[in-house]
Structure formats: structure tokens, C-alpha cells
Amino acid sequence: MTSTAKDTSHTENIKDRNPKTGSFCDTGLFRRHVGNPILSRRDWPYPINSVFNAAAVRLADGDTLLLCRVEDLRGLSHLSVARSANGINEWRIDTAATLMPNPREYPEEIWGIEDPRITYVPELEQYAIAYTSFARGGPGVSLALTKDFKSFERYGVVMPPEDKDAALLPRRIGGNWALIHRPVTSLGAHMWISYSPDLRYWGNHKVMLEARRGGWWDANKIGLCSPPIETAKGWLVIYHGVRQTASGCIYRLGLALFDLQRPDICLQRGDSWMFGPEAPYERHGDVSDVVFPCGQTIGSDGDTVNLYYGAADSCMALATGSISAMLSWLDGNSSAREAGNY
Ligand code: BMA
């Protein structure tokens, strides 16, 4: 079945839209695709519970590849590839799991593998996939390399539990590989960056971005979304902030910019969120009120961002934005730190 068979269980509540503009009420930096959700369990060639939080990459042949988190009917996740010529529909989905957990050799994967992020690494001529491996010790960060998304070289756990939301930078920084990740302690969940000479031994750990405190939308828990976008002004990072409320969590997206040579140095951070769960398929699902991008592709103009995100831990959606618009938005919306506000 292709993605043209849409999940009609999500009917839109017109009250969610601004009556004057007809659009949802966030910043307008990203426009949701009218065909959303672009992938759901109804599209899958084998029985599953849900498909969400996919990594994304544009292949050399022009196809968009999504490496999807697929939750099976036991509740455990594996990763599966979907390919499409236009990145919107006509997805060609692997007929069986592409990357299954392998707990016999990698016991850290016993409860599944989740939330991949793909980085193409020119020096290695390979794609690096950072993903969450889930086992009795909690979620940790694992790494695998591939050339073709058919065979994978696993590096095992590179960041022990509790840690997730990781992506490799595409090139060495000061001679070392750099991995962004999100360890959790009882005092908070902040974004860190760590360095390695060989992708196996990691050190020189530094805090990259802290969750804010108190009433902020991104208080206490944040994490990297899709891999950073390299721009002339710095590494542009889309991150998620988790608001804990009496009726559950709300996952929204913010923006921050980091120094190209010292990616632990934050140059700008948006005050408000720039995208949040508003459409019905984002508001209602297995985990309601979640938008969770793990990948994007950049258009041939070098500016258009096709952001692929999991919605409500139930389906995949697409929203389109622009690098230059995100950078100018940051110029006008990052005053909190100067004002000593967090
Ligand atoms: C995070 C991750 C994501 C998930 C989100 C909302 O901690 O587990 O996979 O989308 O929670 O449930």
C-alpha cells in the first residue's frame, strides 16, 4: 500500500486554526504538507503498531530515504527503510525490517532500537547512524556505519545509559569526531557534545545547551532533533523542549546556533518555540502532543528544509521551511540570555 491511502482517523478540529489566516498558530517558519501524515502504519507491508521518528537523507540517485522507527505489535522498535523519488509519497518500503535489534551480540538492544539520526561523512564515504539502544540499564546511544542501508557495521554503545538524542557531525572538529547527545541526571537533561579520535573512545565532554528552568517551554528537558545544519553563521540546531503539565508532556521545537569551530559555544538561542503540536495528527496518538523530527533534507536551492517528524509517536509528517528564514528569526527572537532571563 502506498502513502496515498491516508489515515482518515485524524479529523481536523477547525478551532485549532486562526480564523483570519486559516493557518495554525505557531511561528509560521514551517508549513505542514497538505498530505500529512505522509506515512502511517496503514502503509506498512507487514503488521506494525506505528511508524515515527525517522532519520532522513537525500541519496546520490536523488531519492529521499527515511530510516523509520517502526514499533511492532510487541511494543519493541526496529528500523526500516522507506524510499521515495519526491520525498512526499509513493514510498517504497523494505518488505521486512532493515535493521533489527541484535541482542545476542548487542545486549543493549534487547528492548529495541529507536530514533535514528543519519549523517553522511565524506571522509569515510559512509553514513553514520546514531540511534537509541534500549535495554535493562535504560536507553543509551549506539552507532552504526553503512554505505547502502543494506549492511551495517555496528560500533555498539558509544554513550551509556541514560543517554539518547544523538547525531554525529559530518566532519572532524580540531582533528576529532564530534557527537551531540543528551545524557540525563536527576538534575536535568541537557545537550552535550563529546569528541573521539576513532568513533569508539569518547572524551572531552562539554555541555552544549542547557534546558531552561521554571516556567519556560523548554524547562528541565531538551534534546537534539535532526542533525545540525552547517551554515556560514554556524551550526543551526533544531532541538526539542519538553513541557511537563498536569495532563502529560508537550514536545515542541526550538532553534539555536553554535560556533562552527567550537560547537559547544551557543551563539544564539530562540526565546519561544518555533513549531509545536497543533494539527490533529500531532495532538492525538499513542503519545499525544508530540512533534519529534530526527531528519531533514535540504532542497537543491541550498535553503529549503524538508523536515521529517514523528507525530504523536504514531505516524510520519513533513513540514517545509527555510534556512535563511530560521537564521533571521533567531536574529529577532533570541533576547532572553542577554536579559538574564533564564
Ligand atoms: C522521547 C523519545 C521519543 C518519543 C518521545 C515522546 O523520550 O522516547 O522516541 O517520541 O519521548 O514519547
CSV table of C-alpha atoms and ligand atoms in Angstrom, one decimal:
chain,number,residue,atom,x,y,z
A,1,MET,CA,0.0,0.0,0.0
A,2,THR,CA,1.3,3.5,-0.7
A,3,SER,CA,1.0,6.6,1.3
A,4,THR,CA,-1.9,7.8,-0.8
A,5,ALA,CA,-4.1,5.6,1.4
A,6,LYS,CA,-4.3,8.2,4.1
A,7,ASP,CA,-5.1,7.6,7.7
A,8,THR,CA,-8.6,9.2,7.9
A,9,SER,CA,-8.9,8.6,11.6
A,10,HIS,CA,-7.5,12.0,12.2
A,11,THR,CA,-10.1,14.6,11.5
A,12,GLU,CA,-9.2,18.2,11.9
A,13,ASN,CA,-10.7,20.4,14.5
A,14,ILE,CA,-11.3,23.8,12.8
A,15,LYS,CA,-11.0,25.6,16.2
A,16,ASP,CA,-7.2,24.8,16.1
A,17,ARG,CA,-6.8,27.2,13.2
A,18,ASN,CA,-6.6,31.0,13.2
A,19,PRO,CA,-9.9,32.1,11.7
A,20,LYS,CA,-8.3,35.0,9.8
A,21,THR,CA,-5.3,33.3,8.3
A,22,GLY,CA,-6.6,29.7,8.2
A,23,SER,CA,-3.2,28.6,9.5
A,24,PHE,CA,-2.1,27.0,12.8
A,25,CYS,CA,-0.9,29.4,15.4
A,26,ASP,CA,2.8,28.8,15.6
A,27,THR,CA,5.5,31.0,14.1
A,28,GLY,CA,4.9,30.0,10.5
A,29,LEU,CA,8.5,29.1,10.0
A,30,PHE,CA,7.5,25.6,8.9
A,31,ARG,CA,4.5,24.8,6.7
A,32,ARG,CA,2.9,21.4,7.1
A,33,HIS,CA,2.4,19.3,4.0
A,34,VAL,CA,-1.2,19.1,3.0
A,35,GLY,CA,-0.8,15.3,2.5
A,36,ASN,CA,0.2,14.8,6.2
A,37,PRO,CA,0.6,12.3,7.6
A,38,ILE,CA,2.9,11.1,4.8
A,39,LEU,CA,3.4,7.6,6.3
A,40,SER,CA,1.4,5.6,8.8
A,41,ARG,CA,1.0,2.0,9.8
A,42,ARG,CA,-1.6,1.5,7.1
A,43,ASP,CA,1.2,1.9,4.5
A,44,TRP,CA,3.4,-0.8,6.0
A,45,PRO,CA,3.9,-4.1,4.2
A,46,TYR,CA,3.8,-6.1,7.4
A,47,PRO,CA,1.7,-5.7,10.6
A,48,ILE,CA,3.0,-2.9,12.9
A,49,ASN,CA,1.7,-0.6,15.7
A,50,SER,CA,3.3,2.6,14.5
A,51,VAL,CA,5.9,4.4,12.4
A,52,PHE,CA,7.5,7.6,13.6
A,53,ASN,CA,10.8,9.5,14.4
A,54,ALA,CA,12.5,8.7,11.1
A,55,ALA,CA,16.0,9.8,10.1
A,56,ALA,CA,16.2,11.3,6.6
A,57,VAL,CA,18.8,11.7,3.9
A,58,ARG,CA,18.8,12.5,0.1
A,59,LEU,CA,20.7,9.7,-1.7
A,60,ALA,CA,23.0,10.2,-4.6
A,61,ASP,CA,20.3,9.0,-7.0
A,62,GLY,CA,18.0,11.8,-5.8
A,63,ASP,CA,15.7,9.5,-3.8
A,64,THR,CA,14.8,10.6,-0.3
A,65,LEU,CA,15.5,7.8,2.2
A,66,LEU,CA,13.7,7.6,5.6
A,67,LEU,CA,15.1,5.3,8.2
A,68,CYS,CA,11.9,4.9,10.2
A,69,ARG,CA,11.4,3.8,13.7
A,70,VAL,CA,8.9,1.0,13.5
A,71,GLU,CA,7.2,-0.2,16.6
A,72,ASP,CA,6.0,-3.8,16.3
A,73,LEU,CA,3.0,-5.4,17.9
A,74,ARG,CA,5.1,-6.3,21.0
A,75,GLY,CA,5.9,-2.7,21.6
A,76,LEU,CA,9.5,-3.1,20.6
A,77,SER,CA,11.1,-0.9,17.9
A,78,HIS,CA,13.3,-1.7,14.9
A,79,LEU,CA,14.4,0.4,11.9
A,80,SER,CA,13.1,0.2,8.4
A,81,VAL,CA,13.9,2.0,5.1
A,82,ALA,CA,11.3,3.8,3.0
A,83,ARG,CA,12.4,5.4,-0.3
A,84,SER,CA,10.6,8.0,-2.4
A,85,ALA,CA,11.5,9.9,-5.6
A,86,ASN,CA,9.8,13.1,-4.4
A,87,GLY,CA,10.2,12.7,-0.6
A,88,ILE,CA,6.4,13.0,-0.2
A,89,ASN,CA,4.6,9.9,-1.5
A,90,GLU,CA,4.9,6.7,-3.5
A,91,TRP,CA,7.2,5.3,-0.7
A,92,ARG,CA,8.9,2.0,-1.4
A,93,ILE,CA,9.2,0.3,1.9
A,94,ASP,CA,11.5,-2.6,2.7
A,95,THR,CA,9.3,-5.7,2.9
A,96,ALA,CA,11.0,-6.8,6.2
A,97,ALA,CA,12.8,-4.9,8.9
A,98,THR,CA,16.0,-3.3,7.6
A,99,LEU,CA,17.9,-3.2,10.9
A,100,MET,CA,16.6,-5.4,13.7
A,101,PRO,CA,17.8,-5.3,17.2
A,102,ASN,CA,20.5,-8.0,17.7
A,103,PRO,CA,20.5,-8.7,21.4
A,104,ARG,CA,22.6,-11.8,21.1
A,105,GLU,CA,25.6,-9.8,20.0
A,106,TYR,CA,24.5,-6.4,21.3
A,107,PRO,CA,22.6,-7.0,24.6
A,108,GLU,CA,22.0,-3.3,24.9
A,109,GLU,CA,19.4,-3.7,22.1
A,110,ILE,CA,17.2,-6.2,23.9
A,111,TRP,CA,14.2,-3.9,24.1
A,112,GLY,CA,14.6,-2.4,20.7
A,113,ILE,CA,16.4,0.3,18.7
A,114,GLU,CA,14.8,3.7,18.3
A,115,ASP,CA,15.1,7.3,17.0
A,116,PRO,CA,18.0,7.2,14.4
A,117,ARG,CA,19.8,10.2,13.1
A,118,ILE,CA,21.8,9.9,9.8
A,119,THR,CA,24.9,11.9,9.0
A,120,TYR,CA,26.8,11.5,5.7
A,121,VAL,CA,30.5,11.5,6.5
A,122,PRO,CA,32.5,12.4,3.3
A,123,GLU,CA,35.9,11.3,4.9
A,124,LEU,CA,34.5,7.8,5.5
A,125,GLU,CA,32.3,7.8,2.4
A,126,GLN,CA,29.7,6.3,4.6
A,127,TYR,CA,26.5,7.2,6.5
A,128,ALA,CA,26.8,7.3,10.3
A,129,ILE,CA,23.6,6.3,12.1
A,130,ALA,CA,23.4,7.3,15.8
A,131,TYR,CA,20.4,5.6,17.4
A,132,THR,CA,18.9,4.8,20.8
A,133,SER,CA,19.5,1.2,22.0
A,134,PHE,CA,17.1,0.2,24.8
A,135,ALA,CA,17.8,-2.4,27.5
A,136,ARG,CA,17.6,-3.1,31.2
A,137,GLY,CA,20.1,-0.4,32.0
A,138,GLY,CA,18.0,2.2,30.2
A,139,PRO,CA,18.3,3.9,26.9
A,140,GLY,CA,21.9,4.5,25.5
A,141,VAL,CA,23.4,5.8,22.3
A,142,SER,CA,24.7,3.3,19.7
A,143,LEU,CA,26.5,3.9,16.4
A,144,ALA,CA,26.5,2.1,13.1
A,145,LEU,CA,28.0,2.8,9.7
A,146,THR,CA,26.6,1.9,6.4
A,147,LYS,CA,27.3,2.6,2.7
A,148,ASP,CA,24.0,1.2,1.3
A,149,PHE,CA,21.4,0.8,4.1
A,150,LYS,CA,21.6,-2.9,3.5
A,151,SER,CA,24.6,-4.0,5.5
A,152,PHE,CA,25.6,-2.2,8.7
A,153,GLU,CA,28.8,-2.1,10.8
A,154,ARG,CA,27.7,-1.8,14.4
A,155,TYR,CA,30.0,0.1,16.8
A,156,GLY,CA,27.9,-0.8,19.9
A,157,VAL,CA,27.1,1.6,22.7
A,158,VAL,CA,29.1,4.8,22.5
A,159,MET,CA,27.3,6.6,25.3
A,160,PRO,CA,26.0,4.5,28.2
A,161,PRO,CA,22.5,5.0,29.8
A,162,GLU,CA,20.8,7.2,30.3
A,163,ASP,CA,21.5,9.0,27.1
A,164,LYS,CA,19.8,9.5,23.7
A,165,ASP,CA,19.0,12.1,21.0
A,166,ALA,CA,22.4,11.8,19.3
A,167,ALA,CA,23.9,12.7,16.0
A,168,LEU,CA,27.5,12.8,14.6
A,169,LEU,CA,28.8,16.0,13.0
A,170,PRO,CA,29.8,15.3,9.3
A,171,ARG,CA,33.4,16.2,9.8
A,172,ARG,CA,36.1,16.3,12.4
A,173,ILE,CA,36.4,19.4,14.6
A,174,GLY,CA,40.0,20.1,15.6
A,175,GLY,CA,41.0,16.6,14.4
A,176,ASN,CA,38.3,14.7,16.3
A,177,TRP,CA,34.9,13.4,15.5
A,178,ALA,CA,32.1,15.2,17.4
A,179,LEU,CA,28.9,13.6,18.8
A,180,ILE,CA,25.9,15.6,20.2
A,181,HIS,CA,23.9,13.6,22.7
A,182,ARG,CA,21.6,14.1,25.7
A,183,PRO,CA,22.5,12.4,29.0
A,184,VAL,CA,20.0,12.5,31.9
A,185,THR,CA,20.8,13.1,35.5
A,186,SER,CA,18.4,13.8,38.4
A,187,LEU,CA,19.2,17.5,38.0
A,188,GLY,CA,18.1,17.7,34.4
A,189,ALA,CA,18.5,16.6,30.8
A,190,HIS,CA,20.8,18.9,28.8
A,191,MET,CA,22.6,18.6,25.4
A,192,TRP,CA,26.2,17.7,25.5
A,193,ILE,CA,29.0,17.3,22.8
A,194,SER,CA,31.8,14.7,23.1
A,195,TYR,CA,34.9,14.1,20.9
A,196,SER,CA,36.7,11.0,19.7
A,197,PRO,CA,39.7,10.2,17.5
A,198,ASP,CA,38.2,6.9,16.2
A,199,LEU,CA,34.4,6.9,16.8
A,200,ARG,CA,34.9,4.3,19.6
A,201,TYR,CA,36.6,6.2,22.5
A,202,TRP,CA,34.9,9.4,23.6
A,203,GLY,CA,36.0,12.2,25.8
A,204,ASN,CA,36.4,16.0,26.2
A,205,HIS,CA,32.7,16.0,27.1
A,206,LYS,CA,31.1,19.5,27.2
A,207,VAL,CA,27.7,20.9,27.9
A,208,MET,CA,26.4,22.4,24.7
A,209,LEU,CA,22.9,23.7,25.6
A,210,GLU,CA,21.1,23.5,29.0
A,211,ALA,CA,17.4,23.0,29.5
A,212,ARG,CA,16.0,26.2,30.9
A,213,ARG,CA,14.2,26.2,34.3
A,214,GLY,CA,10.9,27.2,35.8
A,215,GLY,CA,8.0,28.0,33.5
A,216,TRP,CA,9.9,28.0,30.2
A,217,TRP,CA,8.6,25.8,27.4
A,218,ASP,CA,12.0,24.0,27.3
A,219,ALA,CA,12.5,23.7,31.1
A,220,ASN,CA,14.3,20.7,32.6
A,221,LYS,CA,14.5,18.5,29.4
A,222,ILE,CA,15.7,19.2,25.9
A,223,GLY,CA,17.4,17.2,23.2
A,224,LEU,CA,18.7,17.4,19.7
A,225,CYS,CA,16.2,16.8,16.9
A,226,SER,CA,17.5,16.4,13.3
A,227,PRO,CA,21.3,16.6,12.8
A,228,PRO,CA,22.7,20.2,12.8
A,229,ILE,CA,22.7,22.2,9.6
A,230,GLU,CA,26.0,23.8,8.7
A,231,THR,CA,25.5,27.4,7.7
A,232,ALA,CA,28.0,30.3,7.1
A,233,LYS,CA,26.8,31.7,10.5
A,234,GLY,CA,27.3,28.5,12.5
A,235,TRP,CA,25.7,25.1,13.2
A,236,LEU,CA,21.9,25.6,13.1
A,237,VAL,CA,20.3,23.2,15.5
A,238,ILE,CA,16.6,22.3,15.9
A,239,TYR,CA,16.0,21.0,19.4
A,240,HIS,CA,13.0,19.7,21.3
A,241,GLY,CA,11.9,21.1,24.6
A,242,VAL,CA,9.6,19.1,26.9
A,243,ARG,CA,7.0,20.9,28.9
A,244,GLN,CA,5.6,18.8,31.8
A,245,THR,CA,2.0,19.6,32.5
A,246,ALA,CA,-0.7,18.0,34.7
A,247,SER,CA,-2.1,16.2,31.7
A,248,GLY,CA,1.3,15.0,30.3
A,249,CYS,CA,4.2,16.3,28.3
A,250,ILE,CA,4.2,18.6,25.3
A,251,TYR,CA,7.2,18.2,22.9
A,252,ARG,CA,7.9,21.4,20.9
A,253,LEU,CA,10.8,22.6,18.7
A,254,GLY,CA,13.2,25.5,19.2
A,255,LEU,CA,16.2,26.9,17.4
A,256,ALA,CA,19.8,27.6,18.4
A,257,LEU,CA,23.0,28.5,16.6
A,258,PHE,CA,26.5,27.2,17.6
A,259,ASP,CA,30.0,28.3,16.6
A,260,LEU,CA,31.4,26.3,13.6
A,261,GLN,CA,34.8,25.7,15.2
A,262,ARG,CA,33.7,25.4,18.8
A,263,PRO,CA,30.2,23.8,18.6
A,264,ASP,CA,29.9,23.8,22.4
A,265,ILE,CA,29.6,27.6,22.2
A,266,CYS,CA,26.0,28.8,21.7
A,267,LEU,CA,25.8,32.0,19.7
A,268,GLN,CA,22.0,32.4,19.7
A,269,ARG,CA,19.0,30.6,21.2
A,270,GLY,CA,15.4,31.4,20.3
A,271,ASP,CA,13.2,32.5,23.2
A,272,SER,CA,10.0,30.9,22.1
A,273,TRP,CA,9.3,27.6,20.5
A,274,MET,CA,9.0,27.8,16.7
A,275,PHE,CA,6.9,24.7,16.0
A,276,GLY,CA,4.6,22.7,18.2
A,277,PRO,CA,1.8,20.1,18.1
A,278,GLU,CA,-1.2,21.8,16.6
A,279,ALA,CA,-2.5,19.6,13.8
A,280,PRO,CA,-4.8,16.7,14.9
A,281,TYR,CA,-2.3,14.0,14.0
A,282,GLU,CA,0.3,15.8,16.2
A,283,ARG,CA,-2.2,16.3,19.1
A,284,HIS,CA,-3.6,12.8,19.3
A,285,GLY,CA,-1.9,9.4,19.1
A,286,ASP,CA,-0.1,6.8,21.1
A,287,VAL,CA,1.7,9.7,22.9
A,288,SER,CA,-0.3,12.9,22.4
A,289,ASP,CA,1.2,16.3,21.8
A,290,VAL,CA,4.5,15.3,20.3
A,291,VAL,CA,6.4,16.6,17.2
A,292,PHE,CA,9.7,14.8,17.0
A,293,PRO,CA,12.0,15.4,13.9
A,294,CYS,CA,15.0,13.1,13.5
A,295,GLY,CA,15.9,14.2,10.0
A,296,GLN,CA,15.7,16.7,7.2
A,297,THR,CA,16.8,17.0,3.6
A,298,ILE,CA,17.9,20.3,2.0
A,299,GLY,CA,16.4,21.3,-1.3
A,300,SER,CA,18.5,22.0,-4.5
A,301,ASP,CA,18.3,25.7,-3.8
A,302,GLY,CA,20.5,25.1,-0.7
A,303,ASP,CA,17.9,26.8,1.5
A,304,THR,CA,14.7,24.8,1.6
A,305,VAL,CA,14.4,22.4,4.6
A,306,ASN,CA,12.2,19.4,4.3
A,307,LEU,CA,11.7,18.5,8.0
A,308,TYR,CA,10.5,14.9,8.6
A,309,TYR,CA,9.0,14.4,12.0
A,310,GLY,CA,7.2,11.8,14.1
A,311,ALA,CA,3.8,13.0,15.1
A,312,ALA,CA,2.2,11.8,18.4
A,313,ASP,CA,4.5,8.7,18.3
A,314,SER,CA,2.1,7.3,15.7
A,315,CYS,CA,2.9,8.5,12.2
A,316,MET,CA,5.4,10.5,10.0
A,317,ALA,CA,4.7,14.0,8.8
A,318,LEU,CA,6.5,16.6,6.7
A,319,ALA,CA,6.9,20.3,7.1
A,320,THR,CA,8.9,22.7,4.9
A,321,GLY,CA,10.9,25.7,6.0
A,322,SER,CA,14.0,27.7,5.0
A,323,ILE,CA,17.5,28.1,6.5
A,324,SER,CA,17.6,31.8,5.8
A,325,ALA,CA,14.2,32.3,7.5
A,326,MET,CA,15.3,30.4,10.6
A,327,LEU,CA,18.5,32.4,10.8
A,328,SER,CA,16.7,35.7,10.6
A,329,TRP,CA,14.1,34.5,13.1
A,330,LEU,CA,16.9,33.8,15.5
A,331,ASP,CA,18.2,37.4,15.0
A,332,GLY,CA,14.9,38.8,16.1
A,333,ASN,CA,13.9,36.2,18.8
A,334,SER,CA,16.9,35.5,21.0
A,335,SER,CA,17.0,38.1,23.7
A,336,ALA,CA,16.4,36.0,26.8
A,337,ARG,CA,20.0,35.3,27.7
A,338,GLU,CA,21.1,39.0,27.3
A,339,ALA,CA,18.2,39.9,29.5
A,340,GLY,CA,19.4,37.4,32.2
A,341,ASN,CA,16.0,35.7,31.8
A,342,TYR,CA,16.9,32.1,32.4
B,1,BMA,C1,11.2,10.6,23.9
B,1,BMA,C2,11.6,9.6,23.0
B,1,BMA,C3,10.9,9.7,21.6
B,1,BMA,C4,9.4,9.9,21.8
B,1,BMA,C5,9.1,11.0,22.8
B,1,BMA,C6,7.7,11.1,23.1
B,1,BMA,O1,11.8,10.4,25.1
B,1,BMA,O2,11.3,8.3,23.5
B,1,BMA,O3,11.1,8.5,20.9
B,1,BMA,O4,8.9,10.3,20.5
B,1,BMA,O5,9.8,10.6,24.0
B,1,BMA,O6,7.1,9.9,23.5
